[in-house]
mmCIF file of C-alpha atoms in Angstrom:
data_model
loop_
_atom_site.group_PDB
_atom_site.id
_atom_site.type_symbol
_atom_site.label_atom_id
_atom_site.label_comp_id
_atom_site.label_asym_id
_atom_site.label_seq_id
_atom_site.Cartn_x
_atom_site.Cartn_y
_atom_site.Cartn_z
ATOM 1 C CA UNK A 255 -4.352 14.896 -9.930
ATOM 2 C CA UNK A 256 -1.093 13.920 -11.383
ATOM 3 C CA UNK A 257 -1.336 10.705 -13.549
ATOM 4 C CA UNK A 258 1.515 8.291 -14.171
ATOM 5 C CA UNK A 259 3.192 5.764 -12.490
ATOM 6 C CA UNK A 260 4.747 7.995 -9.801
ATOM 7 C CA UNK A 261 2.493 9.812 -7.903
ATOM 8 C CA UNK A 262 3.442 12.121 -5.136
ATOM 9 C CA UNK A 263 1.448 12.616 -2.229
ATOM 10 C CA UNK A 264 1.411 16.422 -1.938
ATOM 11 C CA UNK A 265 0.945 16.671 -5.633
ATOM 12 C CA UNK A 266 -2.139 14.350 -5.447
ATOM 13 C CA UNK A 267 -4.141 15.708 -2.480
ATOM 14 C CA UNK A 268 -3.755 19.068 -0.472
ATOM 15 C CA UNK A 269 -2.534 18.588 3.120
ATOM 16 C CA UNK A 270 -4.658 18.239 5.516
ATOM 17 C CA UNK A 271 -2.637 19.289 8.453
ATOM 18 C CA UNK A 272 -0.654 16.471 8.836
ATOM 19 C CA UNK A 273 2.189 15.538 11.694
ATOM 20 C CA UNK A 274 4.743 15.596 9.185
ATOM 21 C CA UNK A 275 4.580 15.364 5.901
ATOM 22 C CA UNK A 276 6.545 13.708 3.017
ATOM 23 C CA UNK A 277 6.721 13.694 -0.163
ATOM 24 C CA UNK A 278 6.184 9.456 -0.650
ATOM 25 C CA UNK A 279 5.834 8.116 -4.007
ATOM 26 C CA UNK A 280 3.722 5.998 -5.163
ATOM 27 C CA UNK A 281 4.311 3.367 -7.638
ATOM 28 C CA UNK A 282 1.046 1.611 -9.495
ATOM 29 C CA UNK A 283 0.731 -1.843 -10.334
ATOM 30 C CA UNK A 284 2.833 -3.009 -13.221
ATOM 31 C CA UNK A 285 5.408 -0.212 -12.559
ATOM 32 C CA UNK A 286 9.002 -0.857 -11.824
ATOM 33 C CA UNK A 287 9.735 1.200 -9.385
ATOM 34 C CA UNK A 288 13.436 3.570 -9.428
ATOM 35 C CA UNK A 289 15.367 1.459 -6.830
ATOM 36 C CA UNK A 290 17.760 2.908 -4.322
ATOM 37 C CA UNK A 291 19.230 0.879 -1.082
ATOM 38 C CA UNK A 292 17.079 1.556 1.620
ATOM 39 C CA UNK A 293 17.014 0.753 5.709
ATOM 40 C CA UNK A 294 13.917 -1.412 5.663
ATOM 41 C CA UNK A 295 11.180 -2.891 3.315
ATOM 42 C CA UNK A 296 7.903 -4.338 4.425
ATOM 43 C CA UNK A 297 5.981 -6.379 2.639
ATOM 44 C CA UNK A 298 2.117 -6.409 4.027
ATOM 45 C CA UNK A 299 -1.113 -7.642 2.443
ATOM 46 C CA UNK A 300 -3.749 -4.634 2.443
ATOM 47 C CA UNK A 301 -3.378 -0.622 2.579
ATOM 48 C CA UNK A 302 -3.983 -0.376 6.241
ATOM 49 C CA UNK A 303 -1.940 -3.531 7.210
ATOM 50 C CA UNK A 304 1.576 -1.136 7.077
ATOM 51 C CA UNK A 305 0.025 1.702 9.196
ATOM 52 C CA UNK A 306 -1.739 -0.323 11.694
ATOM 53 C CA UNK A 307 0.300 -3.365 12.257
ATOM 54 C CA UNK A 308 3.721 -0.989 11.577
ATOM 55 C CA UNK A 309 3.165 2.673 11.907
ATOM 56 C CA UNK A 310 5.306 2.959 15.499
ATOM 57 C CA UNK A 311 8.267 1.270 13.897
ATOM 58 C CA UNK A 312 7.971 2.742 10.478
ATOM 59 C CA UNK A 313 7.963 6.388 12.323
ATOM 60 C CA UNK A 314 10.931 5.330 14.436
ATOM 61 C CA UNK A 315 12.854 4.362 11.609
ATOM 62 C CA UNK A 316 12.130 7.712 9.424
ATOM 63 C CA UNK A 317 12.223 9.866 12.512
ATOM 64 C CA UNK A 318 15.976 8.205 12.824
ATOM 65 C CA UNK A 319 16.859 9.090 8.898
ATOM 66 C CA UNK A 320 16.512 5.587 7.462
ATOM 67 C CA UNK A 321 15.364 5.090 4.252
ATOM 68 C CA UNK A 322 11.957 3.423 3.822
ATOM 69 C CA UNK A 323 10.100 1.431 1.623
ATOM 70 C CA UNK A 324 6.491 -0.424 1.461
ATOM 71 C CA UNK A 325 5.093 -2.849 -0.799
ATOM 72 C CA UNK A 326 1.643 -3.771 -0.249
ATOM 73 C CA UNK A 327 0.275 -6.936 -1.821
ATOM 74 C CA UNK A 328 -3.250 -6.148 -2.624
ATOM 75 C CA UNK A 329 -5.332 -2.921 -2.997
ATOM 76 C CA UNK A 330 -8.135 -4.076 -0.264
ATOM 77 C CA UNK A 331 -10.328 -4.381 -3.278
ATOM 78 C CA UNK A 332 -12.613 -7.190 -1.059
ATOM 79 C CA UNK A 333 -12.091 -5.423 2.177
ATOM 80 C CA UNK A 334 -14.929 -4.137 4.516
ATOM 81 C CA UNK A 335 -16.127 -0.632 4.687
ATOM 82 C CA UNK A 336 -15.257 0.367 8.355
ATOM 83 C CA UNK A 337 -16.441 3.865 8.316
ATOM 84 C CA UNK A 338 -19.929 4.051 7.331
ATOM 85 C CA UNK A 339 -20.302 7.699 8.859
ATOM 86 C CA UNK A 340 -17.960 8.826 7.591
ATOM 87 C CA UNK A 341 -17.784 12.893 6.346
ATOM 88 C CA UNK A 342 -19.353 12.784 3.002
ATOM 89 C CA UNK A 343 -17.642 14.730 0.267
ATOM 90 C CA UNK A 344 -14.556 14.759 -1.378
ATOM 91 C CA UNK A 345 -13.496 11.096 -2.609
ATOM 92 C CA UNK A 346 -16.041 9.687 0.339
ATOM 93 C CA UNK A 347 -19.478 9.345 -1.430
ATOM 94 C CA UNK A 348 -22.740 9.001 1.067
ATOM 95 C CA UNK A 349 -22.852 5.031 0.677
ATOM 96 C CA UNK A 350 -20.848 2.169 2.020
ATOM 97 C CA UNK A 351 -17.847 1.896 -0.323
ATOM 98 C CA UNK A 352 -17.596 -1.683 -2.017
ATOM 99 C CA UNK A 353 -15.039 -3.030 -5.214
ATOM 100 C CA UNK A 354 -13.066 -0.256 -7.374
ATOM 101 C CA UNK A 355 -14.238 2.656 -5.268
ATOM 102 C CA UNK A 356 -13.337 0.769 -1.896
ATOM 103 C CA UNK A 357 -9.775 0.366 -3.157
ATOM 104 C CA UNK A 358 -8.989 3.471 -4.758
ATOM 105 C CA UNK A 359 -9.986 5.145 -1.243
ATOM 106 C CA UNK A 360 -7.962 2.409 0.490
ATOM 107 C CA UNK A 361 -4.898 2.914 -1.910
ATOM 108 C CA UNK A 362 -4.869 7.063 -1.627
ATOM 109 C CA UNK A 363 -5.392 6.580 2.537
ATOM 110 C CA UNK A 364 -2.155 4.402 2.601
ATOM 111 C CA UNK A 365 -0.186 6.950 0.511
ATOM 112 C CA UNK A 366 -1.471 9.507 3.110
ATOM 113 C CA UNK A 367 -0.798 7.968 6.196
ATOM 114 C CA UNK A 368 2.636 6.336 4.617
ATOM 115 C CA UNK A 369 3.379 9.909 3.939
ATOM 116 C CA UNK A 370 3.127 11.105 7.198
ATOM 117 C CA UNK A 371 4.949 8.606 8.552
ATOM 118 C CA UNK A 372 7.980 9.103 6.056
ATOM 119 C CA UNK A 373 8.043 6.804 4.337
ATOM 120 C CA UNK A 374 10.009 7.382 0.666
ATOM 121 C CA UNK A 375 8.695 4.469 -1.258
ATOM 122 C CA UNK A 376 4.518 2.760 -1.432
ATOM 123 C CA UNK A 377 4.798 0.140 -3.913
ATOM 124 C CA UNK A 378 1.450 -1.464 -5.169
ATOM 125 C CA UNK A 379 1.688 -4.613 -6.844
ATOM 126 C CA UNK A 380 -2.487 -4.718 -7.036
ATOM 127 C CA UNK A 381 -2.979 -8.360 -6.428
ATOM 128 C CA UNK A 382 -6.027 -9.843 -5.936
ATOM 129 C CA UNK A 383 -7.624 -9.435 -2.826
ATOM 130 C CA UNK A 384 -10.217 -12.218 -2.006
ATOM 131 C CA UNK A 385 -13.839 -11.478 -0.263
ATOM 132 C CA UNK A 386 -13.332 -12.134 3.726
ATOM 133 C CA UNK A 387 -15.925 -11.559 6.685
ATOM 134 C CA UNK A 388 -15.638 -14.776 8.774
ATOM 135 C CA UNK A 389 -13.834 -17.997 9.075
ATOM 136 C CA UNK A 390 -16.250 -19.372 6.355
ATOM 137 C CA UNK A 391 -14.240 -17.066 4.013
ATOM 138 C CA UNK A 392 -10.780 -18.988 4.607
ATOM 139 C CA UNK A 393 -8.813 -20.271 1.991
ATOM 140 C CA UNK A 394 -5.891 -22.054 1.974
ATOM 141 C CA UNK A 395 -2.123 -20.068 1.236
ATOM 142 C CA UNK A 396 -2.112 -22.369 -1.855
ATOM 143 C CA UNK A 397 -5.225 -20.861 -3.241
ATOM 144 C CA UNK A 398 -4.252 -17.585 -2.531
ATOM 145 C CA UNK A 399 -0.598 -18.212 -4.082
ATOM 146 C CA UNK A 400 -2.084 -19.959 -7.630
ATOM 147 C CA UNK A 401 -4.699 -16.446 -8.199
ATOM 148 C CA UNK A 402 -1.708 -14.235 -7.608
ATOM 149 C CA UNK A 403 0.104 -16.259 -10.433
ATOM 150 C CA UNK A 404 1.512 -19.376 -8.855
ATOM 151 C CA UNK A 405 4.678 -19.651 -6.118
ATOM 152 C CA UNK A 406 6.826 -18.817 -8.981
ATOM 153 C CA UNK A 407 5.849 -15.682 -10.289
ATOM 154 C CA UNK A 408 5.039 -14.222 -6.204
ATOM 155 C CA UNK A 409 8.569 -15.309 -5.750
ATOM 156 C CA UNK A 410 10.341 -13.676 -8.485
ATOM 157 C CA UNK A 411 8.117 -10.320 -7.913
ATOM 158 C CA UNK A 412 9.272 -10.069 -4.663
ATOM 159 C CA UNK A 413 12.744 -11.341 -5.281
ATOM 160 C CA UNK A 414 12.885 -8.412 -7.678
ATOM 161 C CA UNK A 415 11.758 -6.018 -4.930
ATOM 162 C CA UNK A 416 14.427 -7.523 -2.278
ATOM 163 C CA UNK A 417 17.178 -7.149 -4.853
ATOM 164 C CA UNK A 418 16.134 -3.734 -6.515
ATOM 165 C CA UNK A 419 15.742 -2.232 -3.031
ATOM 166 C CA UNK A 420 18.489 -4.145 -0.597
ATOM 167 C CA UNK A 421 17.221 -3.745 2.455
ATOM 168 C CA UNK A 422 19.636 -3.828 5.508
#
């Protein structure tokens, strides 16, 4: 695979027969992505948060020729391993997937599915993701907010997405 900043989808991972494919890139945590205006940007909290709670919109808006961003907050790095039988092989090892390898899995799914949906641009920022599983697991916004770097710094990271992108 293709290291860098930039990563594009088909030059990461052959295609695996998809509906449509595009050629989204992906921008790693740190990097500034290369702006342009687009349609739409939207802003969701873990890698399967876009596709699930979006994908119908997100394919209506591509399928119609508008420009497309996503930024997702946090890599899923706490999340919970849904497929446990999964096909082994590949990047999918034989075990329930936990930490690092959870969220590099979680990261390169997103770019796949946000690929076949059209999408141009899947901006990471990589924040923290904190360990969920019940209502025990809570925590308040404010907790959240001060671990990502305080109101200040999550504001002016996303201001600088709103503004570099322009979303109509």
């Amino acid at each position: 695979p293709q290291s860098g900043p930039a990563v594009r989808a088909r030059e990461q991972q052959p295609e695996v027969n998809p509906i449509r494919s595009f050629p989204t890139v992906m921008w790693e945590p740190g990097a500034e992505p290369d702006y342009f205006k687009v349609d739409a940007l939207l802003i969701h909290a873990h890698p399967d948060d876009a596709t699930l709670d979006s994908g119908v919109p997100l394919s209506r808006l591509t399928s119609a020729g508008k420009r497309v961003a996503v930024v997702l907050l946090t890599d899923g790095y706490s999340g919970l391993d849904q497929s446990p039988q999964r096909i082994v092989g590949g990047r999918y090892p034989a075990w329930d997937l936990r930490g690092e390898a959870l969220s590099k899995v979680r990261a390169h799914e997103a770019l796949e599915a946000l690929s076949v949906l059209g999408v141009h641009h899947y901006v990471r920022l990589g924040l923290m993701n904190h360990p969920y599983g019940g209502g025990l697991d809570v925590l308040r916004p404010s907790t959240v907010i001060e671990a990502w770097g305080g109101q200040r710094e999550l504001v002016e990271r996303i201001s600088r997405l709103i503004l570099g992108y322009r979303p109509d």
